[in-house]
Short mmCIF file of C-alpha atoms in Angstrom, two decimals:
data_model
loop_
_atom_site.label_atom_id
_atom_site.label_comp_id
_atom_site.label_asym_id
_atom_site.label_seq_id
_atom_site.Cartn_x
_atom_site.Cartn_y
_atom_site.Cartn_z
CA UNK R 1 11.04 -1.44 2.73
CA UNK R 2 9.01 -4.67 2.97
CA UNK R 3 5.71 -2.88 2.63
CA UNK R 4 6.82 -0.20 0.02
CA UNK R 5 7.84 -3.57 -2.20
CA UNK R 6 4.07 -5.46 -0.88
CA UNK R 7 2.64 -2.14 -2.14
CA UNK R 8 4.60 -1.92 -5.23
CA UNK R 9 3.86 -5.68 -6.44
CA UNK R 10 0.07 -5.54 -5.47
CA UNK R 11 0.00 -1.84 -7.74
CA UNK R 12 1.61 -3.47 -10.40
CA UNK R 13 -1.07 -5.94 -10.57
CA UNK R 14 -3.96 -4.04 -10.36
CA UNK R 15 -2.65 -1.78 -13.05
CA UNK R 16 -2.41 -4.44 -15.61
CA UNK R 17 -5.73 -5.60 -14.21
CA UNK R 18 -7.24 -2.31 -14.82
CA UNK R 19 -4.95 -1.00 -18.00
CA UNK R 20 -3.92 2.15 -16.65
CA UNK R 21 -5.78 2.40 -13.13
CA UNK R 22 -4.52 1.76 -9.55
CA UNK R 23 -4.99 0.49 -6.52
CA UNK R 24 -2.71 2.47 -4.49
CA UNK R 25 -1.33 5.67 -6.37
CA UNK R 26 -4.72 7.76 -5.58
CA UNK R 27 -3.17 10.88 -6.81
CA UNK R 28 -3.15 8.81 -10.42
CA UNK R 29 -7.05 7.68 -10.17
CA UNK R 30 -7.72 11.16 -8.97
CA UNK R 31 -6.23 12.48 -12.23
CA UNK R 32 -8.44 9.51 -14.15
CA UNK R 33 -11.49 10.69 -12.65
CA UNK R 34 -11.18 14.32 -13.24
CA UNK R 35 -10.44 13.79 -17.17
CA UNK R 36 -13.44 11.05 -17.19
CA UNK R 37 -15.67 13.12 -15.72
CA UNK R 38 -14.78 15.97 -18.30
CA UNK R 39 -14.85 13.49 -21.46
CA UNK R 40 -17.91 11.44 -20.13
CA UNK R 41 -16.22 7.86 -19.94
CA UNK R 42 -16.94 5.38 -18.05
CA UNK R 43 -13.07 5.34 -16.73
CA UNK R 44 -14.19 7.88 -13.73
CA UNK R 45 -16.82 5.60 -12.29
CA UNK R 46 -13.70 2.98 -12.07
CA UNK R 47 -11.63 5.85 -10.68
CA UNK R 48 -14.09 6.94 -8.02
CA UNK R 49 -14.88 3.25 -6.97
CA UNK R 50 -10.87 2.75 -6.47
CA UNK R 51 -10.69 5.91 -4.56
CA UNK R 52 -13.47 5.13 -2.23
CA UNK R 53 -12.44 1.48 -1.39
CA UNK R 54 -9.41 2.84 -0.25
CA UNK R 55 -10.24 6.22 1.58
CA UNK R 56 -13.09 3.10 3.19
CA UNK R 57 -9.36 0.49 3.94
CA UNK R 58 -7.91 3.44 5.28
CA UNK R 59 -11.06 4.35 7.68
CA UNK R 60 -10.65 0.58 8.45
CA UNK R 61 -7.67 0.38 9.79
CA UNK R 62 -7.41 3.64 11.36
CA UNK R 63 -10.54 2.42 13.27
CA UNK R 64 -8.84 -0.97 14.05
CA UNK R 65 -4.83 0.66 14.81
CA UNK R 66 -6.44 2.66 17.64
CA UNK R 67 -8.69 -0.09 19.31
CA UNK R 68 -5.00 -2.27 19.22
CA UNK R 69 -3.56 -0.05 21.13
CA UNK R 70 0.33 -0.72 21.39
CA UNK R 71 -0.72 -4.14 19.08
CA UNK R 72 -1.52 -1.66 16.15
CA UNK R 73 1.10 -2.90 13.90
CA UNK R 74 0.37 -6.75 14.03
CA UNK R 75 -3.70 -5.76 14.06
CA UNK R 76 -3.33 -3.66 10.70
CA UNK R 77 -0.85 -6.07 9.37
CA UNK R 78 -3.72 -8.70 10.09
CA UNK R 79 -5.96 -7.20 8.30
CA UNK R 80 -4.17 -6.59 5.11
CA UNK R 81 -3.32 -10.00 5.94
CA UNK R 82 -6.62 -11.25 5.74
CA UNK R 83 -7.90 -9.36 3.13
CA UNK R 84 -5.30 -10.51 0.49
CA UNK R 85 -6.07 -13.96 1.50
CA UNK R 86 -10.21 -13.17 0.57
CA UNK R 87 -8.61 -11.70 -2.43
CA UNK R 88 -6.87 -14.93 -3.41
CA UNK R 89 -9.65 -17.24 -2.31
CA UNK R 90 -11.71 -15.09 -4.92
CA UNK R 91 -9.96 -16.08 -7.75
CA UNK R 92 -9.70 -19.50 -6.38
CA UNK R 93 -13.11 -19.55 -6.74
CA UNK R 94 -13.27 -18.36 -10.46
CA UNK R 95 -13.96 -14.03 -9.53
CA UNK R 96 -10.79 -12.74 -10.89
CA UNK R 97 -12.25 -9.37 -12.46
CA UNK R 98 -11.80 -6.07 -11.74
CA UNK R 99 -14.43 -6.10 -9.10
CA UNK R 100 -11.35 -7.62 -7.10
CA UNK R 101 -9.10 -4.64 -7.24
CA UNK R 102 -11.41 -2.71 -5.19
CA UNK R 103 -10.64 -5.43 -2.25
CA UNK R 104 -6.93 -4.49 -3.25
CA UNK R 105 -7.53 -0.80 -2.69
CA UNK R 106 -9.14 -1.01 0.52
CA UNK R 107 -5.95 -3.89 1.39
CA UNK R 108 -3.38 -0.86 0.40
CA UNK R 109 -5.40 2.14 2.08
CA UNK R 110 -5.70 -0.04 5.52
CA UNK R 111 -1.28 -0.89 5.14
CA UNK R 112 -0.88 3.10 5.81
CA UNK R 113 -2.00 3.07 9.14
CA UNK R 114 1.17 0.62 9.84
CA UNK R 115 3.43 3.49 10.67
CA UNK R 116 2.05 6.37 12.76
CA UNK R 117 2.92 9.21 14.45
CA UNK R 118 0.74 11.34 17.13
CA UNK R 119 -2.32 9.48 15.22
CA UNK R 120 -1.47 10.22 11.76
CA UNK R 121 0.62 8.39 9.74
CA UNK R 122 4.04 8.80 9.51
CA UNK R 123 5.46 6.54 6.42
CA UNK R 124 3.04 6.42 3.92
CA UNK R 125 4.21 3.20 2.17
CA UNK R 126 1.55 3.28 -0.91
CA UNK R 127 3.31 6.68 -2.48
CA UNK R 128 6.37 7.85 -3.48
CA UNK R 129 5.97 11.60 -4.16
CA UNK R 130 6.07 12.47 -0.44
CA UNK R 131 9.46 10.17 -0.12
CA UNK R 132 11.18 11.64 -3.23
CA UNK R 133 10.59 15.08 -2.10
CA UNK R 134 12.35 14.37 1.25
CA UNK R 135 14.88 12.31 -0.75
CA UNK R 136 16.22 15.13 -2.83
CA UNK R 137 16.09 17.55 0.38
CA UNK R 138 17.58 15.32 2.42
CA UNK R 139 20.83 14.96 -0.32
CA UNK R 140 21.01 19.35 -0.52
CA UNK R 141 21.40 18.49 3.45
CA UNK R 142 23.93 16.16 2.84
CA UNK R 143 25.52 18.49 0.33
CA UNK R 144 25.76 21.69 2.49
CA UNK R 145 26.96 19.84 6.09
CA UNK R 146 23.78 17.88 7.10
CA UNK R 147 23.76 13.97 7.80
CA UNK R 148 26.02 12.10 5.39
CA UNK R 149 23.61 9.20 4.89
CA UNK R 150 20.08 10.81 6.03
CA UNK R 151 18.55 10.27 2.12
CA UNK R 152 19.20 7.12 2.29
CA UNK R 153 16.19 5.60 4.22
CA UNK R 154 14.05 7.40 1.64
CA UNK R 155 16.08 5.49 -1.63
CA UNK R 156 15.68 2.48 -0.17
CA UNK R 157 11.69 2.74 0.29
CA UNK R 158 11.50 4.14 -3.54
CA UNK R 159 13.51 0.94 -3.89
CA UNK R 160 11.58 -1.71 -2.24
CA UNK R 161 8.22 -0.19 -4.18
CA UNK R 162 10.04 -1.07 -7.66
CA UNK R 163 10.97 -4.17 -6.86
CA UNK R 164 7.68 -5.42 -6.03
CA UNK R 165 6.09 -3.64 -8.39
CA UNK R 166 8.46 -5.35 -10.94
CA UNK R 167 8.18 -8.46 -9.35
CA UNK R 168 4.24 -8.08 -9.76
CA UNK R 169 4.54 -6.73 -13.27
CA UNK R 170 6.65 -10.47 -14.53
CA UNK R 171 4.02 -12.62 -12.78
CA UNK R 172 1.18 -11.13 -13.84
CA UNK R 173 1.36 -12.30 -17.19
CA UNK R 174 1.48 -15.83 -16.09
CA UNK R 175 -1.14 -15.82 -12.78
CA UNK R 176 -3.26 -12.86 -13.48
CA UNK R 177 -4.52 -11.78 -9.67
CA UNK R 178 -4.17 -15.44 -8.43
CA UNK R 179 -0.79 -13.61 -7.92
CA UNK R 180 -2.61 -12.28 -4.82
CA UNK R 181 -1.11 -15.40 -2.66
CA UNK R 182 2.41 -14.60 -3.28
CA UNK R 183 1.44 -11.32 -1.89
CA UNK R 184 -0.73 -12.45 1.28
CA UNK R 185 2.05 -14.90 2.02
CA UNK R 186 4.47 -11.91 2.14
CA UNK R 187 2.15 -10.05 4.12
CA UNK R 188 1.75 -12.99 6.24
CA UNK R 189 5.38 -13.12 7.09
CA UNK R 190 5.47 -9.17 7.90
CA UNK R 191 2.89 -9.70 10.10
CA UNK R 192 4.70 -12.94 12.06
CA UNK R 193 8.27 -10.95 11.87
CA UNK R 194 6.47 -7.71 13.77
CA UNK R 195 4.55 -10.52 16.19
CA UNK R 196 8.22 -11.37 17.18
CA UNK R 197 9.19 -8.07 17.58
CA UNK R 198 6.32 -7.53 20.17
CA UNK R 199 4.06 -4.49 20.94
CA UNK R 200 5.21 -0.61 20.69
CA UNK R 201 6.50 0.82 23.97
CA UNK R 202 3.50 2.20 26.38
CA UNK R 203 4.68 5.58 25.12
CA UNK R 204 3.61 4.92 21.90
CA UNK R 205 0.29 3.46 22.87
CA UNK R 206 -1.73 6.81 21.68
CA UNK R 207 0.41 8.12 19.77
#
């Protein structure tokens, strides 16, 4: 729930940023790029820049989740870590365009390899389509005899995404994307909470 509401307040920024593009819902700038491409704006090259910093975050930290081995929770949280902070010391130091978001995209693309499965991810914490889906199937389940409470896990991601993306939508307004050290900080203290937790079981090492 933490990083569905990280992912949720760093979207809403970069879709004010932008006016109407994202830096996590790819499915969305996928749309963009298709309709620029058939009107001839300059919307699609925006679109296809998003889309490849964050298929290049998600190469990233796939790369960097299997050279941590049972560590590859804290070492992708790091990185997201790290590149929200660059993010923030960027408009520190006066670059606060829309050049940033693509940093943003690559920081959202990389926080997908937090949760894997087998090598592949498991949670994707950046869209909601995929948890919906599995919400309303897992409340039929709960309507014809199945777990009681199993849609709930799924609520409560959609849930954390809207309230950081609302939280990021109020303080935009006032700090434009300097509202980007709010969000490392929060990343910062997901990645010292799942320090404290300590490494995945051996088991889980390749998986």
């Amino acid at each position: 729930m933490g990083l569905a509401a990280l992912a949720g307040f760093i979207d809403a920024l970069g879709f004010l940023k932008l006016g109407g593009l994202f830096v996590s819902f790819m499915s969305g700038n996928s749309t963009r790029l298709a309709v620029g491409l058939a009107s001839g704006t300059s919307v699609a090259l925006t679109a296809a820049g998003l889309i490849g910093a964050f298929v290049g975050g998600v190469l990233a930290g796939a790369l960097l989740a299997r050279a941590a081995g049972q560590w590859r929770k804290q070492a992708v949280l790091g990185l997201v870590t790290l590149l929200l902070g660059v993010g923030g010391m960027l408009t520190v130091m006066g670059h606060a365009g829309n050049g940033l978001t693509l940093l943003m995209a690559a920081a959202m693309g990389a926080v997908n390899n937090v949760f894997q499965r087998n090598g592949e991810v498991s949670i994707g914490v950046t869209y909601m389509t995929g948890a919906l889906v599995k919400l309303g199937q897992a409340l039929a389940a709960a309507l014809t005899g199945g777990p009681r409470l199993g849609w709930l896990p799924y609520l409560l991601l959609w849930l954390g995404l809207m309230t950081g993306a609302v939280a990021g939508a109020a303080l935009f307004p006032v700090m434009d994307l300097r509202a980007l050290w709010i969000a490392c900080a929060f990343s910062a203290l997901l990645l010292a909470w799942s320090v404290r937790m300590g490494p995945l079981p051996m088991a889980s090492r390749l998986a």
